[in-house]
Tab-separated table of N, CA, C and O in Angstrom:
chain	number	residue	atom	x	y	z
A	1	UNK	N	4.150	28.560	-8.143
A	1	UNK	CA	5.151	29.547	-7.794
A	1	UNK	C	4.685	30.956	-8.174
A	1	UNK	O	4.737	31.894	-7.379
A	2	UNK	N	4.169	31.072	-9.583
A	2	UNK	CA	3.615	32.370	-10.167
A	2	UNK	C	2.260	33.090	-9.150
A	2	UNK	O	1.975	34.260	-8.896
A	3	UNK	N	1.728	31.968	-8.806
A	3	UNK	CA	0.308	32.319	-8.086
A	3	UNK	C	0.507	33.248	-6.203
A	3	UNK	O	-0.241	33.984	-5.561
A	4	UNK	N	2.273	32.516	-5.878
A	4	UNK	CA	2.102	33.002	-4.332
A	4	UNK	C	3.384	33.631	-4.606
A	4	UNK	O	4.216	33.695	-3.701
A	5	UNK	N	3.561	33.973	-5.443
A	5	UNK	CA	5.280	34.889	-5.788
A	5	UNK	C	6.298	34.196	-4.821
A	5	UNK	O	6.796	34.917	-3.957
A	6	UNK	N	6.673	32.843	-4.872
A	6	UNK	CA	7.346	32.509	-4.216
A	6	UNK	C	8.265	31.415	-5.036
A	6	UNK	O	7.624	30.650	-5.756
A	7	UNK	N	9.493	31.278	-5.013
A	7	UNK	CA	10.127	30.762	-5.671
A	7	UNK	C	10.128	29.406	-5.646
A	7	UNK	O	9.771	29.102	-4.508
A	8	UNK	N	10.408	28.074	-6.507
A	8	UNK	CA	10.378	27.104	-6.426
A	8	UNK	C	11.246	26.347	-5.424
A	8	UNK	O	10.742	25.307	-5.000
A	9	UNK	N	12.566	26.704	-4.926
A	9	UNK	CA	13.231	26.541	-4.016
A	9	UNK	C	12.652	26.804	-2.761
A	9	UNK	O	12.656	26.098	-1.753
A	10	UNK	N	12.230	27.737	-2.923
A	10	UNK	CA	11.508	28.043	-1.020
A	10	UNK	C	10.438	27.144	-1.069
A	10	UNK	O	10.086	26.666	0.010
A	11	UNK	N	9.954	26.872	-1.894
A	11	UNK	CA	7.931	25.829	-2.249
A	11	UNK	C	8.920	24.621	-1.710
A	11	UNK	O	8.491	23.999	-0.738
A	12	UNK	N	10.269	24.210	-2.272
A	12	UNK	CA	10.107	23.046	-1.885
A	12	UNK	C	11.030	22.996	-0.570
A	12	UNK	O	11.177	21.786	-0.395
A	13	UNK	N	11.574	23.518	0.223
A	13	UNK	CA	12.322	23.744	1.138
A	13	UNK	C	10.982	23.890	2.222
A	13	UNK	O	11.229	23.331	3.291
A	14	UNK	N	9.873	24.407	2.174
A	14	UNK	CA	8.374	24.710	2.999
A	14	UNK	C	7.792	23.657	2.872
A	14	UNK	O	7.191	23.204	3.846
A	15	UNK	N	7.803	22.773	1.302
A	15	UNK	CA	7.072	21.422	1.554
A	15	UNK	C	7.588	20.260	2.589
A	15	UNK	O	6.867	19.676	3.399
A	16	UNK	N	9.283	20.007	2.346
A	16	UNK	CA	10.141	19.440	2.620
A	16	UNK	C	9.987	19.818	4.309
A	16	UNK	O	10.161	18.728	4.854
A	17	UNK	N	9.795	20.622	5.148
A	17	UNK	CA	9.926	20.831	6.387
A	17	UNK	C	8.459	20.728	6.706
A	17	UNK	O	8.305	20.693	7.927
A	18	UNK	N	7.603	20.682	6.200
A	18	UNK	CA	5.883	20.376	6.838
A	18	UNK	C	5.970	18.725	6.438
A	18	UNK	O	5.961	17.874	7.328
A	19	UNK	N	6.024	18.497	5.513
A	19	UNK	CA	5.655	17.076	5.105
A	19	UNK	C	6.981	15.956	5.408
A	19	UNK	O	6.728	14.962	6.088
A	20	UNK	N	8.184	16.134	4.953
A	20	UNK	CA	8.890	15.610	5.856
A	20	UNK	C	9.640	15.006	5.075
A	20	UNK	O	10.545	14.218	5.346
A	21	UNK	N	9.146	15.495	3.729
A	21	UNK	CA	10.579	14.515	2.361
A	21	UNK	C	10.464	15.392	1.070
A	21	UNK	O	10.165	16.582	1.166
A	22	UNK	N	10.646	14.939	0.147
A	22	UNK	CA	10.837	16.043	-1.281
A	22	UNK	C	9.176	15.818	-1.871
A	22	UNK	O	8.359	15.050	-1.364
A	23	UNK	N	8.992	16.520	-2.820
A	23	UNK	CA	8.104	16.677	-3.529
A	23	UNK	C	7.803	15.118	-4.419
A	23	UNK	O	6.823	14.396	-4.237
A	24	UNK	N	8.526	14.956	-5.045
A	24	UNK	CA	8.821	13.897	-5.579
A	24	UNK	C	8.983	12.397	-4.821
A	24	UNK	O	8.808	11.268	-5.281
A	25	UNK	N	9.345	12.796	-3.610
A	25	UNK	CA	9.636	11.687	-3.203
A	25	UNK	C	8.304	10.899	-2.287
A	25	UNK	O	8.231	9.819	-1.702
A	26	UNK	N	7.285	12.094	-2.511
A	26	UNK	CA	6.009	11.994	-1.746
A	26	UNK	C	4.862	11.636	-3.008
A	26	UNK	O	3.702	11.244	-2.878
A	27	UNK	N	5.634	11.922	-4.257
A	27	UNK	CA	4.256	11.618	-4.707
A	27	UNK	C	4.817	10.243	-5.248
A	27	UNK	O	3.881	9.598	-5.721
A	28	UNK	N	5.950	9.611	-5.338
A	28	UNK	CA	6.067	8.103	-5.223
A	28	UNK	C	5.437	7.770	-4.523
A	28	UNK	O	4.296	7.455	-4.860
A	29	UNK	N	5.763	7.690	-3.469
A	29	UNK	CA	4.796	7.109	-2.048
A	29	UNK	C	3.490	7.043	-2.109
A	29	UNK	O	2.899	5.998	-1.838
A	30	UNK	N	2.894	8.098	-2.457
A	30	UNK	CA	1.327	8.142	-3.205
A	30	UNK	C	1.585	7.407	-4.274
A	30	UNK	O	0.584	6.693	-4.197
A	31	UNK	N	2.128	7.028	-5.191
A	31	UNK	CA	1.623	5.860	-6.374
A	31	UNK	C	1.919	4.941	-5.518
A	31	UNK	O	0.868	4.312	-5.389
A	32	UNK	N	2.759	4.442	-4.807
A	32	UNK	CA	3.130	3.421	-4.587
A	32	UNK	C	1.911	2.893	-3.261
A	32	UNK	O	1.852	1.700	-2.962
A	33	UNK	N	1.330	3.560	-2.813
A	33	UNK	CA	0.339	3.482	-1.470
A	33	UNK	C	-0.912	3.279	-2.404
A	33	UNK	O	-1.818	2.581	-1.950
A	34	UNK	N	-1.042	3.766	-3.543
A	34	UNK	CA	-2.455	3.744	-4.354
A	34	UNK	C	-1.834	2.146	-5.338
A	34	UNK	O	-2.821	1.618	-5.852
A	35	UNK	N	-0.811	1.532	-5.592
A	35	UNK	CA	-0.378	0.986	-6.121
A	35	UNK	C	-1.318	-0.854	-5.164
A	35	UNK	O	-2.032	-1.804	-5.484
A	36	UNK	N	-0.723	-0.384	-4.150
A	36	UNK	CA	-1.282	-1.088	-3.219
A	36	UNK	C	-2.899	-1.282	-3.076
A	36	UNK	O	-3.435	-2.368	-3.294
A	37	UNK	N	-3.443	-0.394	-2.781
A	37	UNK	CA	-4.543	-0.249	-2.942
A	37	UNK	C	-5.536	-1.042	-4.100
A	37	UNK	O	-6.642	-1.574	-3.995
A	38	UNK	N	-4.706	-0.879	-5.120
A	38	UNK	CA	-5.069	-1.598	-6.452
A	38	UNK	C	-5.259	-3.199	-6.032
A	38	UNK	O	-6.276	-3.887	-6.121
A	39	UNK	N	-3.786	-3.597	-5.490
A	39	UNK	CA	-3.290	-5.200	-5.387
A	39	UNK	C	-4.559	-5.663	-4.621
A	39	UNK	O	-5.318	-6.502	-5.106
A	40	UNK	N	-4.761	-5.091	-3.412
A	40	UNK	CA	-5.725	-5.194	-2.504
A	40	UNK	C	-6.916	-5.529	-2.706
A	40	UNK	O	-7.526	-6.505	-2.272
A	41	UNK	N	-7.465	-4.185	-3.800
A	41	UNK	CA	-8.808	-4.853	-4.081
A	41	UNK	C	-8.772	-5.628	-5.420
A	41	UNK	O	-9.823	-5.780	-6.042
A	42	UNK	N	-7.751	-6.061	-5.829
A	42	UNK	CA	-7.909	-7.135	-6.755
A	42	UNK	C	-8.920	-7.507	-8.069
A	42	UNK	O	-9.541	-8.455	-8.549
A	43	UNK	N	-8.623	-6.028	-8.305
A	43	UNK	CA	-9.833	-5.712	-9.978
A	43	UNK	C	-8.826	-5.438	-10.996
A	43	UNK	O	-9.247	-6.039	-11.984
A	44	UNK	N	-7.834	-4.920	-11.277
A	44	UNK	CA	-7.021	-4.663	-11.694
A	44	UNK	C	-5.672	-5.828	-12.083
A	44	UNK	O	-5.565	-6.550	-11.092
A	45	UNK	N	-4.645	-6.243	-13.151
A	45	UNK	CA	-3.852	-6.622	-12.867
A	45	UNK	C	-2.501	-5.663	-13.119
A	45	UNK	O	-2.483	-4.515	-13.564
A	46	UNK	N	-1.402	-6.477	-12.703
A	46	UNK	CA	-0.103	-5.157	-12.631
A	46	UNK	C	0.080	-4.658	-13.495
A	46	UNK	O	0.241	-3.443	-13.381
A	47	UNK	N	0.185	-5.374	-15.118
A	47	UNK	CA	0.220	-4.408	-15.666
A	47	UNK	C	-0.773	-3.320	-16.160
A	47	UNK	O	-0.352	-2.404	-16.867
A	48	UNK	N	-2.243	-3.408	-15.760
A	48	UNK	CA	-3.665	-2.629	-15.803
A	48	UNK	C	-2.821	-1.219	-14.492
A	48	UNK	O	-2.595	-0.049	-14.800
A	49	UNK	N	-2.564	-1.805	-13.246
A	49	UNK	CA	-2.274	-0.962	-12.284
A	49	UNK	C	-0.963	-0.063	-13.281
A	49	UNK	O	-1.123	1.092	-13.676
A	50	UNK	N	0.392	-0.959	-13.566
A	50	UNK	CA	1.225	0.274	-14.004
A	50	UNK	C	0.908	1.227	-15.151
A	50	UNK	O	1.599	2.185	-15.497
A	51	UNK	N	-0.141	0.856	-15.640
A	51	UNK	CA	-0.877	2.162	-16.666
A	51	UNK	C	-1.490	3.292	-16.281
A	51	UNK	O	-1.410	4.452	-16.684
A	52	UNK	N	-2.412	2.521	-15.036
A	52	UNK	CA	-3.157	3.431	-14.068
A	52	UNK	C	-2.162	4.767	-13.678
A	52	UNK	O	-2.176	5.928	-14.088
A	53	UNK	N	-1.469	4.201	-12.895
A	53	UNK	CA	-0.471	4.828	-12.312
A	53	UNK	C	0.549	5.875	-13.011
A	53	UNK	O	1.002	6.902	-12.504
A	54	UNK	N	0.752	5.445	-14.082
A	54	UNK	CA	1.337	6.452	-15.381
A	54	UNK	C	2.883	5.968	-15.070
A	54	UNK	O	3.585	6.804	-14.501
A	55	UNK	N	3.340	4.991	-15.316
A	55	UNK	CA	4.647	4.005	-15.361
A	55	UNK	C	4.655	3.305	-16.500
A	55	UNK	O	3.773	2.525	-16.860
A	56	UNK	N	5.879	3.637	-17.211
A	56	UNK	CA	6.431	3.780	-18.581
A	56	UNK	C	5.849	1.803	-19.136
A	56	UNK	O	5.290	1.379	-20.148
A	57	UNK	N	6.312	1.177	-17.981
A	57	UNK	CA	6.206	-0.118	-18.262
A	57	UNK	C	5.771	-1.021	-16.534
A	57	UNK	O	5.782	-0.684	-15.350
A	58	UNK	N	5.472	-2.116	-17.217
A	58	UNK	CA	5.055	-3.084	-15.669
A	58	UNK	C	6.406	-2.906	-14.995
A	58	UNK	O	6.439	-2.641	-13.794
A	59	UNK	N	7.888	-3.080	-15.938
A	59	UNK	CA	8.885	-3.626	-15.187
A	59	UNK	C	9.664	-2.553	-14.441
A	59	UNK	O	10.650	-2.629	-13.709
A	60	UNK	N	8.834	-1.410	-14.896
A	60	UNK	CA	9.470	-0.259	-14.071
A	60	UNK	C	8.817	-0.225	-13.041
A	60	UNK	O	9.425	-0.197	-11.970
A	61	UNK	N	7.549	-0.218	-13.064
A	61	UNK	CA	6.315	-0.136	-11.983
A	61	UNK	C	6.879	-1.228	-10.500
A	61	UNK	O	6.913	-1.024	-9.287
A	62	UNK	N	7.239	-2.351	-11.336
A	62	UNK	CA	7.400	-3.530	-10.192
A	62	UNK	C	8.989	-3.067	-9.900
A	62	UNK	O	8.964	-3.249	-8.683
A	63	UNK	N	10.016	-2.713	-10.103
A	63	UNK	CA	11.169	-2.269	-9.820
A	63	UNK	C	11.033	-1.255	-8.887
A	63	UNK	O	11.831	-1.330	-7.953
A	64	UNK	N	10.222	-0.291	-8.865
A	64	UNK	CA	9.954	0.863	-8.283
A	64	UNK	C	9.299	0.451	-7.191
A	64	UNK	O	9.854	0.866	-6.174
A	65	UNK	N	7.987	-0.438	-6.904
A	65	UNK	CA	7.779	-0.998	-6.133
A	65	UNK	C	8.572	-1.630	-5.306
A	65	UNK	O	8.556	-1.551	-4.077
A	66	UNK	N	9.204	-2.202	-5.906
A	66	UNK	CA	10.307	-3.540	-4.579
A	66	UNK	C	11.357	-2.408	-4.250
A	66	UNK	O	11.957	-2.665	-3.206
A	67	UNK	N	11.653	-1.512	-4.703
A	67	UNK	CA	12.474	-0.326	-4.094
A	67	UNK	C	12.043	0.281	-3.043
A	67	UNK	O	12.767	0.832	-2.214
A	68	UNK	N	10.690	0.209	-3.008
A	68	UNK	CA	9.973	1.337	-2.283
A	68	UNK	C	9.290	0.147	-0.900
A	68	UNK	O	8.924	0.611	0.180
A	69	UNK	N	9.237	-1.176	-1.171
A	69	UNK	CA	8.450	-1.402	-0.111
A	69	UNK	C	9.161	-2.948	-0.070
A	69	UNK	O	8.503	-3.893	0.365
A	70	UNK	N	10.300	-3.100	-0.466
A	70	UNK	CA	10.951	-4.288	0.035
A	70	UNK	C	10.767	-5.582	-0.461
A	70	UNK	O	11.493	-6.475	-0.025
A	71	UNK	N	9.428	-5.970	-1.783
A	71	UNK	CA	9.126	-6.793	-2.049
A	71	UNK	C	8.050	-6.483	-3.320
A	71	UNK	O	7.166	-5.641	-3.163
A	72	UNK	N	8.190	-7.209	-4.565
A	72	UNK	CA	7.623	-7.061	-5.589
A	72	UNK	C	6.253	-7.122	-5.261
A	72	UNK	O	5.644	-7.711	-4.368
A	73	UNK	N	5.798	-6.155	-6.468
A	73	UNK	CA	3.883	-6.328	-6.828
A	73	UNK	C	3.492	-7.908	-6.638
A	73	UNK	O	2.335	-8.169	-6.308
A	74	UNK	N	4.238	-8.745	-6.798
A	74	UNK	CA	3.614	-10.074	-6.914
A	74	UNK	C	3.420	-10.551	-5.458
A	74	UNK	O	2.380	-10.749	-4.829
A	75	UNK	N	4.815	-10.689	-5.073
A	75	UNK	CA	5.189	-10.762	-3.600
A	75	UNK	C	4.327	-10.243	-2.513
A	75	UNK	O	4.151	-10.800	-1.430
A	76	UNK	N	3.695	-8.888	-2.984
A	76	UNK	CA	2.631	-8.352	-1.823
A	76	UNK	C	1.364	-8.982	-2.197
A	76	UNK	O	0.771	-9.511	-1.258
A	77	UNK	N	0.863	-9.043	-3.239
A	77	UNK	CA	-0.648	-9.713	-3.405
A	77	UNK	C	-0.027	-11.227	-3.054
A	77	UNK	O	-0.913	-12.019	-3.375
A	78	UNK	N	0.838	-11.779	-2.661
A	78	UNK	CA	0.599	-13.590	-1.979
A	78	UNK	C	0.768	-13.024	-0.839
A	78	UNK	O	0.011	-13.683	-0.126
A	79	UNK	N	1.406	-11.991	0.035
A	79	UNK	CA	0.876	-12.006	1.081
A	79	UNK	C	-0.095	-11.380	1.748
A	79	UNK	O	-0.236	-11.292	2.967
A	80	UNK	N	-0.757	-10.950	0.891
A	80	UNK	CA	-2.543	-10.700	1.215
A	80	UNK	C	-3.291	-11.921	1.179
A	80	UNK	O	-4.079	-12.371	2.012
A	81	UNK	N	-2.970	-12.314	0.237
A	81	UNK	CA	-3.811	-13.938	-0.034
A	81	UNK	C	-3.072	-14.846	1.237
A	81	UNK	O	-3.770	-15.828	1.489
A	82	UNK	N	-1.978	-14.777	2.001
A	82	UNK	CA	-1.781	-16.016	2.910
A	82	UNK	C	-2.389	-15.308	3.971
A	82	UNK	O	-2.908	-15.941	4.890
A	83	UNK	N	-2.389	-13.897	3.955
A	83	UNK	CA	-3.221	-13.535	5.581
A	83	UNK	C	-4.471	-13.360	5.436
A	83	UNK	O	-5.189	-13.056	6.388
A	84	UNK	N	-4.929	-13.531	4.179
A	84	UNK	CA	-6.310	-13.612	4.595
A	84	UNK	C	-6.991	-14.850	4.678
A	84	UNK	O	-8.083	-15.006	5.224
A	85	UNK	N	-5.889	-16.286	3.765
A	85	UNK	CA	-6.718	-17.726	4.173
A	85	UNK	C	-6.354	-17.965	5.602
A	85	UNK	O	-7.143	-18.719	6.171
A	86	UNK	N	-5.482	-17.573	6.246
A	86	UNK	CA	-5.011	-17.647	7.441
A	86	UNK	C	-6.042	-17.012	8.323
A	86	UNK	O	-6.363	-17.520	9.397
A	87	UNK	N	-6.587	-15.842	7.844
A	87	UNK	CA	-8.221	-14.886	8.381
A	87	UNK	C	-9.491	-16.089	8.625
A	87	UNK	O	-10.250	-16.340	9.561
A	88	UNK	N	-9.305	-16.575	7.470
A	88	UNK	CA	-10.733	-17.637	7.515
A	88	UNK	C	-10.619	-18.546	7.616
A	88	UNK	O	-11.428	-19.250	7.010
A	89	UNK	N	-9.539	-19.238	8.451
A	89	UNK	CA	-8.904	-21.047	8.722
A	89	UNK	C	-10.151	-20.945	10.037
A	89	UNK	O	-10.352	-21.910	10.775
């Protein structure tokens, strides 16, 4: 705000109309899209990922998750694992 003399209300009223949601509500989406990412490549476990991520606890991490995408951290890594033995049947 200090750097473009522009107030925090207008920063987020300019973010909010280019990007298409709140500030906050975009950089969930980014943990939660990098959250994924984690499950995916499968080096990490959830609670390794909700540390990563900077989430107070796993059970917030996985709460926040199934809020955000309809189905727990656990729930999405079995269905990576059924579409991908289903990939190599």
């Amino acid at each position: 705000c200090d750097r473009f003399a522009i107030g925090r209300t207008q920063i987020s009223i300019m973010f909010k109309k280019r990007v298409g949601c709140g500030v906050i509500e975009y950089m969930n989406q980014l943990k939660i899209d990098r959250a994924k990412t984690y499950i995916r490549e499968d080096v990490y476990n959830l609670t390794e990922i909700s540390e990563l991520l900077g989430y107070s606890s796993v059970h917030y991490f996985s709460r926040h998750f199934k809020k955000t995408t309809d189905m727990t951290p656990s729930e999405y890594a079995k269905t990576l694992s059924k579409g991908f033995t289903r990939i190599t049947k």
